[in-house]
Amino acid sequence: MPGRLCIIGVGLIGGSLARAARSAELYDDIVGSGRNVANLQRAVELGVIDRYYSDPAEAVQGADVIVVAVPLGAMEAVFERIAPALSPAAVLTDVGSAKAGVIAAAERAFGGLPTRFVPGHPIAGTERSGVDASFAELFHGRRVILTPTSETDPGATMVVHALWQAVGARVMEMDVAHHDEVLAATSHLPHILAFTLVDTLAGMSERDEIFQYAAGGFRDFTRIASSDPVMWRDICLANDKAVLAMVERFQRDLSKFTELLRAADGERLKEIFERAKQARDRYSDK
Ligand code: NAP
C-alpha cells in the first residue's frame, strides 16, 4: 500500500499506528493533524509523522488512507471538517471505542455514509495518552474489530484489514450493535468499576492511609482508572444503552452479594468466588 497515510489525532492510538506503519514501511508519506501544534511538532520530532496540518481538511488532501483517532466526542466535528475535502477514492476509517455513535456521526456529517468508510476499533491501548505514550508494537497480536456497514465497499474494508494486519493485529469483522454490547461488558464496565472504586476511596477521610497501604491487587485492579477522563466520558455517553444494561446487571449481582454477606452465607459466597476463579483461570489459560 504505497502512498500517503493521514492520521487525524496523533495520540496514543493514532501515534502508535503511524509508528507501526512506518516501521513496516507501509506508506511513502505519513501526515498528521490535530488541534495542538506543540503535540504535532513533537510527533514530527519523534519521527512519528513526516508533516502536519492544523486543518484536517488540508491534511486529508492527497491521502490514500485516513485514520480518525480523536476522542469519540470530537469525531463528528472532524468528519464535518473533512467532508468537502475528501477524495472519493480515499479510504476513511476510525479507531473509536464504541461504533454506533461514530457511524451515526459520519452519516450526519457526510449526509449519508461514504462507501469508503470502514469503522474500526483496535482492542489495544494503555492507560496513557498522547504521542509520547505511543509505540509501534501496541497492536502486535491484538485484535482489531471492523464493523463495516451495508454501504461499505468491500474493497475499502480489504484496505483497512490489510493495514491492521501489516502492523501485527488480528483483524475480525462484527455487527455494530454486537460490538458495542461486547465492549460494554469486556472494557467499558471494568473501566467504570475501576474509576468508581478509586473515586469512592478518594472521597474517604482515611484516603491517605488507604492509598499508602494499597497492595498489588489494588494496583492491578485500578491501573485503568488512570486512563483519560475525556475519552471515558465520551465512551460512556456514546455507548450509554449497552453500558447501562451492564451496570444494572452488575448492580443486581452486587446486591445479591451484599445480601449473602449480611446473612453470613459463607457457602454461597464461596460458590461465587469459585465460579469466578474458574472462569478467570479458563480465560487466562487461553
Ligand atoms: P489520545 O492519546 O488522547 O489521542 C487523541 C488525539 O486526538 C490527541 O493527540 C489530540 O491531539 C486529538 N484530539 C483531541 N481532541 C480533539 C478534537 N476535539 N479535535 C481534533 N483532535 C482532537 O487518545 P487515544 O487513547 O489515542 O484515543 C483516541 C481514540 O482511540 C478514541 O476515540 C478512543 O475511543 C480510541 N481508542 C482508545 C484506546 C485506548 O486504550 N486508549 C483503545 C482503543 C481505541 P490534539 O490535542 O493535538 O488535538
Tab-separated table of C-alpha atoms and ligand atoms in Angstrom:
chain	number	residue	atom	x	y	z
A	1	MET	CA	0.000	0.000	0.000
A	2	PRO	CA	2.286	2.793	-1.138
A	3	GLY	CA	1.037	6.346	-0.908
A	4	ARG	CA	0.029	8.641	1.900
A	5	LEU	CA	-1.396	7.810	5.299
A	6	CYS	CA	-3.157	10.618	7.152
A	7	ILE	CA	-3.690	10.364	10.916
A	8	ILE	CA	-6.103	12.831	12.499
A	9	GLY	CA	-5.437	12.789	16.259
A	10	VAL	CA	-1.774	11.844	16.743
A	11	GLY	CA	-2.105	10.488	20.274
A	12	LEU	CA	-1.633	7.034	21.792
A	13	ILE	CA	-3.608	5.118	19.154
A	14	GLY	CA	-3.035	7.355	16.113
A	15	GLY	CA	0.659	7.790	17.002
A	16	SER	CA	1.155	4.057	17.563
A	17	LEU	CA	-0.461	3.226	14.224
A	18	ALA	CA	1.737	5.813	12.471
A	19	ARG	CA	4.867	4.401	14.151
A	20	ALA	CA	3.892	0.826	13.276
A	21	ALA	CA	3.077	1.747	9.656
A	22	ARG	CA	6.445	3.479	9.430
A	23	SER	CA	8.433	0.571	10.813
A	24	ALA	CA	6.628	-1.799	8.426
A	25	GLU	CA	7.387	0.664	5.582
A	26	LEU	CA	3.735	0.658	4.504
A	27	TYR	CA	3.499	4.215	3.159
A	28	ASP	CA	5.780	6.725	1.440
A	29	ASP	CA	4.433	9.588	3.476
A	30	ILE	CA	2.640	9.915	6.830
A	31	VAL	CA	0.891	13.179	7.693
A	32	GLY	CA	-0.854	14.169	10.894
A	33	SER	CA	-3.457	16.633	12.085
A	34	GLY	CA	-4.772	17.800	15.445
A	35	ARG	CA	-5.551	20.930	17.448
A	36	ASN	CA	-2.347	21.283	19.376
A	37	VAL	CA	0.654	22.410	17.295
A	38	ALA	CA	3.154	21.591	20.075
A	39	ASN	CA	1.879	17.987	20.086
A	40	LEU	CA	2.134	17.756	16.299
A	41	GLN	CA	5.654	19.235	16.324
A	42	ARG	CA	6.599	16.670	18.954
A	43	ALA	CA	5.184	13.934	16.677
A	44	VAL	CA	7.462	15.165	13.861
A	45	GLU	CA	10.473	15.311	16.239
A	46	LEU	CA	9.802	11.742	17.337
A	47	GLY	CA	9.621	10.651	13.690
A	48	VAL	CA	6.015	9.504	14.124
A	49	ILE	CA	4.744	11.650	11.222
A	50	ASP	CA	6.555	13.433	8.395
A	51	ARG	CA	4.458	16.618	8.399
A	52	TYR	CA	1.357	18.061	9.922
A	53	TYR	CA	-1.543	20.335	9.070
A	54	SER	CA	-3.588	22.105	11.732
A	55	ASP	CA	-6.597	21.937	9.443
A	56	PRO	CA	-7.823	18.343	8.948
A	57	ALA	CA	-9.363	19.371	5.594
A	58	GLU	CA	-5.854	20.160	4.315
A	59	ALA	CA	-4.376	17.035	5.869
A	60	VAL	CA	-6.725	14.656	4.010
A	61	GLN	CA	-5.954	16.104	0.585
A	62	GLY	CA	-3.941	13.573	-1.417
A	63	ALA	CA	-4.167	10.936	1.320
A	64	ASP	CA	-4.911	7.340	0.317
A	65	VAL	CA	-5.936	6.193	3.791
A	66	ILE	CA	-7.270	8.468	6.524
A	67	VAL	CA	-7.471	7.281	10.133
A	68	VAL	CA	-9.505	9.406	12.539
A	69	ALA	CA	-8.109	8.761	16.037
A	70	VAL	CA	-9.642	11.568	18.098
A	71	PRO	CA	-11.892	11.132	21.183
A	72	LEU	CA	-15.419	9.951	20.331
A	73	GLY	CA	-16.932	13.349	21.175
A	74	ALA	CA	-14.717	15.034	18.555
A	75	MET	CA	-15.389	12.603	15.662
A	76	GLU	CA	-18.399	14.404	14.181
A	77	ALA	CA	-16.675	17.804	14.043
A	78	VAL	CA	-13.679	16.201	12.307
A	79	PHE	CA	-15.938	14.402	9.795
A	80	GLU	CA	-17.776	17.678	9.066
A	81	ARG	CA	-14.461	19.450	8.519
A	82	ILE	CA	-13.025	16.848	6.127
A	83	ALA	CA	-16.278	16.102	4.241
A	84	PRO	CA	-15.808	18.714	1.462
A	85	ALA	CA	-12.115	17.819	1.025
A	86	LEU	CA	-12.342	14.011	0.980
A	87	SER	CA	-11.415	12.366	-2.323
A	88	PRO	CA	-13.940	9.667	-3.379
A	89	ALA	CA	-11.019	7.252	-3.828
A	90	ALA	CA	-9.644	7.738	-0.291
A	91	VAL	CA	-10.349	5.094	2.331
A	92	LEU	CA	-11.580	6.506	5.638
A	93	THR	CA	-11.504	4.636	8.923
A	94	ASP	CA	-11.619	5.442	12.637
A	95	VAL	CA	-10.487	3.812	15.881
A	96	GLY	CA	-13.321	4.845	18.209
A	97	SER	CA	-14.077	2.549	21.148
A	98	ALA	CA	-17.855	2.489	20.533
A	99	LYS	CA	-19.106	2.144	16.970
A	100	ALA	CA	-22.821	3.006	16.619
A	101	GLY	CA	-22.236	6.642	17.646
A	102	VAL	CA	-19.329	7.078	15.201
A	103	ILE	CA	-21.394	5.650	12.352
A	104	ALA	CA	-24.343	7.954	13.181
A	105	ALA	CA	-21.924	10.913	13.371
A	106	ALA	CA	-20.464	10.020	9.952
A	107	GLU	CA	-23.947	9.703	8.441
A	108	ARG	CA	-24.884	13.189	9.687
A	109	ALA	CA	-21.583	14.820	8.744
A	110	PHE	CA	-21.304	13.332	5.244
A	111	GLY	CA	-25.062	13.425	4.504
A	112	GLY	CA	-25.077	9.607	4.194
A	113	LEU	CA	-22.400	7.004	4.816
A	114	PRO	CA	-19.428	7.226	2.455
A	115	THR	CA	-18.893	3.888	0.712
A	116	ARG	CA	-15.156	4.073	1.501
A	117	PHE	CA	-15.763	4.481	5.261
A	118	VAL	CA	-14.758	1.431	7.313
A	119	PRO	CA	-15.464	1.839	11.047
A	120	GLY	CA	-12.850	0.090	13.188
A	121	HIS	CA	-11.687	-0.453	16.754
A	122	PRO	CA	-8.289	-1.764	17.869
A	123	ILE	CA	-8.657	-3.706	21.118
A	124	ALA	CA	-5.348	-2.399	22.364
A	125	GLY	CA	-4.289	0.501	24.493
A	126	THR	CA	-2.756	1.590	27.743
A	127	GLU	CA	-3.877	3.984	30.472
A	128	ARG	CA	-1.569	6.644	28.993
A	129	SER	CA	-2.399	9.275	26.354
A	130	GLY	CA	-0.636	11.446	23.821
A	131	VAL	CA	2.040	10.912	21.208
A	132	ASP	CA	4.795	10.406	23.815
A	133	ALA	CA	2.944	7.316	25.038
A	134	SER	CA	2.671	5.802	21.541
A	135	PHE	CA	4.761	2.806	20.467
A	136	ALA	CA	4.969	0.733	17.284
A	137	GLU	CA	4.324	-2.645	18.944
A	138	LEU	CA	0.994	-1.663	20.529
A	139	PHE	CA	-1.064	-3.715	18.081
A	140	HIS	CA	1.133	-6.851	17.919
A	141	GLY	CA	-1.090	-9.881	18.407
A	142	ARG	CA	-4.043	-7.700	19.437
A	143	ARG	CA	-7.491	-7.864	17.928
A	144	VAL	CA	-8.913	-5.177	15.687
A	145	ILE	CA	-12.667	-5.271	15.106
A	146	LEU	CA	-14.020	-3.764	11.877
A	147	THR	CA	-17.751	-3.015	11.707
A	148	PRO	CA	-18.381	-2.294	8.012
A	149	THR	CA	-21.909	-1.081	7.272
A	150	SER	CA	-24.183	-2.225	4.446
A	151	GLU	CA	-22.891	0.801	2.476
A	152	THR	CA	-19.205	-0.085	2.892
A	153	ASP	CA	-17.320	-1.039	-0.249
A	154	PRO	CA	-15.655	-4.450	0.402
A	155	GLY	CA	-12.527	-3.149	-1.364
A	156	ALA	CA	-12.197	-0.402	1.272
A	157	THR	CA	-12.639	-2.978	4.045
A	158	MET	CA	-9.816	-5.017	2.491
A	159	VAL	CA	-7.507	-1.975	2.548
A	160	VAL	CA	-8.173	-1.323	6.259
A	161	HIS	CA	-7.936	-5.039	7.053
A	162	ALA	CA	-4.538	-5.200	5.290
A	163	LEU	CA	-3.273	-2.110	7.156
A	164	TRP	CA	-4.058	-3.562	10.602
A	165	GLN	CA	-2.748	-6.986	9.647
A	166	ALA	CA	0.500	-5.437	8.439
A	167	VAL	CA	1.054	-3.825	11.860
A	168	GLY	CA	0.640	-7.185	13.584
A	169	ALA	CA	-3.049	-7.167	14.551
A	170	ARG	CA	-5.584	-9.985	14.240
A	171	VAL	CA	-8.482	-8.498	12.311
A	172	MET	CA	-12.105	-9.592	12.526
A	173	GLU	CA	-15.480	-8.200	11.487
A	174	MET	CA	-18.517	-7.787	13.712
A	175	ASP	CA	-22.006	-6.369	13.608
A	176	VAL	CA	-22.061	-2.830	15.080
A	177	ALA	CA	-24.630	-3.430	17.848
A	178	HIS	CA	-22.911	-6.666	18.857
A	179	HIS	CA	-19.547	-4.869	19.033
A	180	ASP	CA	-20.981	-2.201	21.332
A	181	GLU	CA	-22.591	-4.804	23.643
A	182	VAL	CA	-19.469	-6.960	23.841
A	183	LEU	CA	-17.236	-3.969	24.548
A	184	ALA	CA	-19.636	-2.621	27.202
A	185	ALA	CA	-19.108	-5.910	29.054
A	186	THR	CA	-15.407	-6.504	28.489
A	187	SER	CA	-13.977	-2.987	28.558
A	188	HIS	CA	-16.464	-0.257	29.463
A	189	LEU	CA	-17.865	-1.842	32.666
A	190	PRO	CA	-14.374	-2.730	34.049
A	191	HIS	CA	-13.211	0.865	33.468
A	192	ILE	CA	-16.317	2.245	35.195
A	193	LEU	CA	-15.747	-0.073	38.175
A	194	ALA	CA	-12.097	0.960	38.467
A	195	PHE	CA	-12.875	4.691	38.228
A	196	THR	CA	-15.773	4.414	40.704
A	197	LEU	CA	-13.798	2.360	43.224
A	198	VAL	CA	-10.912	4.844	43.242
A	199	ASP	CA	-13.363	7.753	43.476
A	200	THR	CA	-15.123	6.121	46.449
A	201	LEU	CA	-11.832	5.566	48.262
A	202	ALA	CA	-10.534	9.032	47.388
A	203	GLY	CA	-13.657	10.510	48.995
A	204	MET	CA	-12.990	8.815	52.346
A	205	SER	CA	-11.333	10.751	55.165
A	206	GLU	CA	-8.859	7.871	55.655
A	207	ARG	CA	-7.822	8.018	51.961
A	208	ASP	CA	-4.131	8.766	52.629
A	209	GLU	CA	-3.820	5.688	54.778
A	210	ILE	CA	-5.855	3.593	52.310
A	211	PHE	CA	-3.669	4.525	49.341
A	212	GLN	CA	-0.479	4.202	51.403
A	213	TYR	CA	-1.250	0.591	52.281
A	214	ALA	CA	-2.753	-0.329	48.905
A	215	ALA	CA	-1.081	-3.509	47.696
A	216	GLY	CA	-0.573	-5.221	44.326
A	217	GLY	CA	-4.215	-6.275	43.991
A	218	PHE	CA	-5.376	-2.681	44.295
A	219	ARG	CA	-2.769	-1.562	41.764
A	220	ASP	CA	-3.748	-4.308	39.269
A	221	PHE	CA	-7.458	-3.619	39.620
A	222	THR	CA	-7.227	0.169	39.397
A	223	ARG	CA	-4.475	0.717	36.784
A	224	ILE	CA	-7.107	1.605	34.188
A	225	ALA	CA	-8.530	4.352	36.440
A	226	SER	CA	-5.506	6.396	35.288
A	227	SER	CA	-6.990	6.470	31.759
A	228	ASP	CA	-8.030	9.710	30.106
A	229	PRO	CA	-11.247	11.130	31.679
A	230	VAL	CA	-12.424	12.836	28.463
A	231	MET	CA	-12.075	9.627	26.499
A	232	TRP	CA	-14.054	7.679	29.125
A	233	ARG	CA	-16.760	10.307	29.429
A	234	ASP	CA	-17.192	10.115	25.649
A	235	ILE	CA	-17.264	6.294	25.608
A	236	CYS	CA	-19.936	6.146	28.358
A	237	LEU	CA	-22.109	8.719	26.598
A	238	ALA	CA	-21.635	7.163	23.157
A	239	ASN	CA	-22.465	3.630	24.342
A	240	ASP	CA	-24.937	4.568	27.085
A	241	LYS	CA	-27.588	1.902	26.423
A	242	ALA	CA	-25.232	-1.072	26.395
A	243	VAL	CA	-23.202	0.373	29.302
A	244	LEU	CA	-26.342	0.964	31.409
A	245	ALA	CA	-27.522	-2.597	30.754
A	246	MET	CA	-24.174	-3.941	32.027
A	247	VAL	CA	-24.014	-1.587	35.028
A	248	GLU	CA	-27.568	-2.610	36.039
A	249	ARG	CA	-26.730	-6.285	35.656
A	250	PHE	CA	-23.632	-5.834	37.805
A	251	GLN	CA	-25.657	-3.879	40.403
A	252	ARG	CA	-28.054	-6.838	40.671
A	253	ASP	CA	-25.146	-9.234	41.271
A	254	LEU	CA	-23.570	-6.863	43.791
A	255	SER	CA	-26.904	-6.623	45.638
A	256	LYS	CA	-27.090	-10.432	45.739
A	257	PHE	CA	-23.540	-10.490	47.125
A	258	THR	CA	-24.486	-7.896	49.765
A	259	GLU	CA	-27.477	-9.999	50.885
A	260	LEU	CA	-25.320	-13.117	51.176
A	261	LEU	CA	-22.753	-11.259	53.249
A	262	ARG	CA	-25.452	-9.807	55.516
A	263	ALA	CA	-26.775	-13.325	56.010
A	264	ALA	CA	-23.188	-14.567	56.641
A	265	ASP	CA	-23.864	-17.231	53.977
A	266	GLY	CA	-20.250	-18.348	53.579
A	267	GLU	CA	-21.129	-21.345	51.434
A	268	ARG	CA	-22.793	-19.273	48.709
A	269	LEU	CA	-20.132	-16.553	48.894
A	270	LYS	CA	-17.536	-19.281	48.267
A	271	GLU	CA	-19.605	-20.522	45.311
A	272	ILE	CA	-19.408	-17.057	43.715
A	273	PHE	CA	-15.635	-16.875	44.259
A	274	GLU	CA	-15.173	-20.418	42.886
A	275	ARG	CA	-17.255	-19.742	39.770
A	276	ALA	CA	-15.387	-16.503	39.138
A	277	LYS	CA	-11.962	-18.073	39.735
A	278	GLN	CA	-12.728	-20.950	37.343
A	279	ALA	CA	-13.948	-18.528	34.654
A	280	ARG	CA	-10.926	-16.255	35.070
A	281	ASP	CA	-8.431	-19.184	35.103
A	282	ARG	CA	-10.014	-20.652	31.967
A	283	TYR	CA	-9.783	-17.280	30.250
A	284	SER	CA	-6.165	-16.614	31.297
A	285	ASP	CA	-5.125	-20.148	30.201
A	286	LYS	CA	-6.254	-19.195	26.706
B	1	NAP	P1	-5.117	10.428	22.957
B	1	NAP	O1	-3.816	9.792	23.231
B	1	NAP	O2	-5.622	11.484	23.869
B	1	NAP	O3	-5.108	10.982	21.476
B	1	NAP	C1	-6.198	11.665	20.917
B	1	NAP	C2	-5.678	12.681	19.948
B	1	NAP	O4	-6.796	13.384	19.393
B	1	NAP	C3	-4.785	13.716	20.616
B	1	NAP	O5	-3.494	13.606	20.093
B	1	NAP	C4	-5.418	15.065	20.316
B	1	NAP	O6	-4.439	15.880	19.723
B	1	NAP	C5	-6.534	14.772	19.318
B	1	NAP	N1	-7.758	15.470	19.703
B	1	NAP	C6	-8.321	15.521	20.918
B	1	NAP	N2	-9.454	16.240	20.886
B	1	NAP	C7	-9.599	16.657	19.620
B	1	NAP	C8	-10.558	17.457	18.964
B	1	NAP	N3	-11.591	17.983	19.637
B	1	NAP	N4	-10.403	17.679	17.645
B	1	NAP	C9	-9.352	17.165	16.981
B	1	NAP	N5	-8.386	16.407	17.559
B	1	NAP	C10	-8.520	16.163	18.857
B	1	NAP	O7	-6.295	9.320	22.893
B	1	NAP	P2	-6.235	7.821	22.377
B	1	NAP	O8	-6.141	6.929	23.556
B	1	NAP	O9	-5.263	7.706	21.255
B	1	NAP	O10	-7.737	7.674	21.847
B	1	NAP	C11	-8.105	8.100	20.561
B	1	NAP	C12	-9.281	7.270	20.077
B	1	NAP	O11	-8.941	5.882	20.160
B	1	NAP	C13	-10.562	7.450	20.898
B	1	NAP	O12	-11.653	7.557	20.023
B	1	NAP	C14	-10.655	6.168	21.707
B	1	NAP	O13	-12.004	5.819	21.934
B	1	NAP	C15	-9.962	5.167	20.805
B	1	NAP	N6	-9.321	4.044	21.482
B	1	NAP	C16	-8.553	4.246	22.587
B	1	NAP	C17	-7.954	3.151	23.212
B	1	NAP	C18	-7.098	3.327	24.446
B	1	NAP	O14	-6.918	2.380	25.206
B	1	NAP	N7	-6.553	4.494	24.689
B	1	NAP	C19	-8.110	1.867	22.684
B	1	NAP	C20	-8.858	1.702	21.513
B	1	NAP	C21	-9.463	2.798	20.924
B	1	NAP	P3	-4.537	17.469	19.852
B	1	NAP	O15	-4.551	17.752	21.329
B	1	NAP	O16	-3.343	17.928	19.120
B	1	NAP	O17	-5.800	17.864	19.196
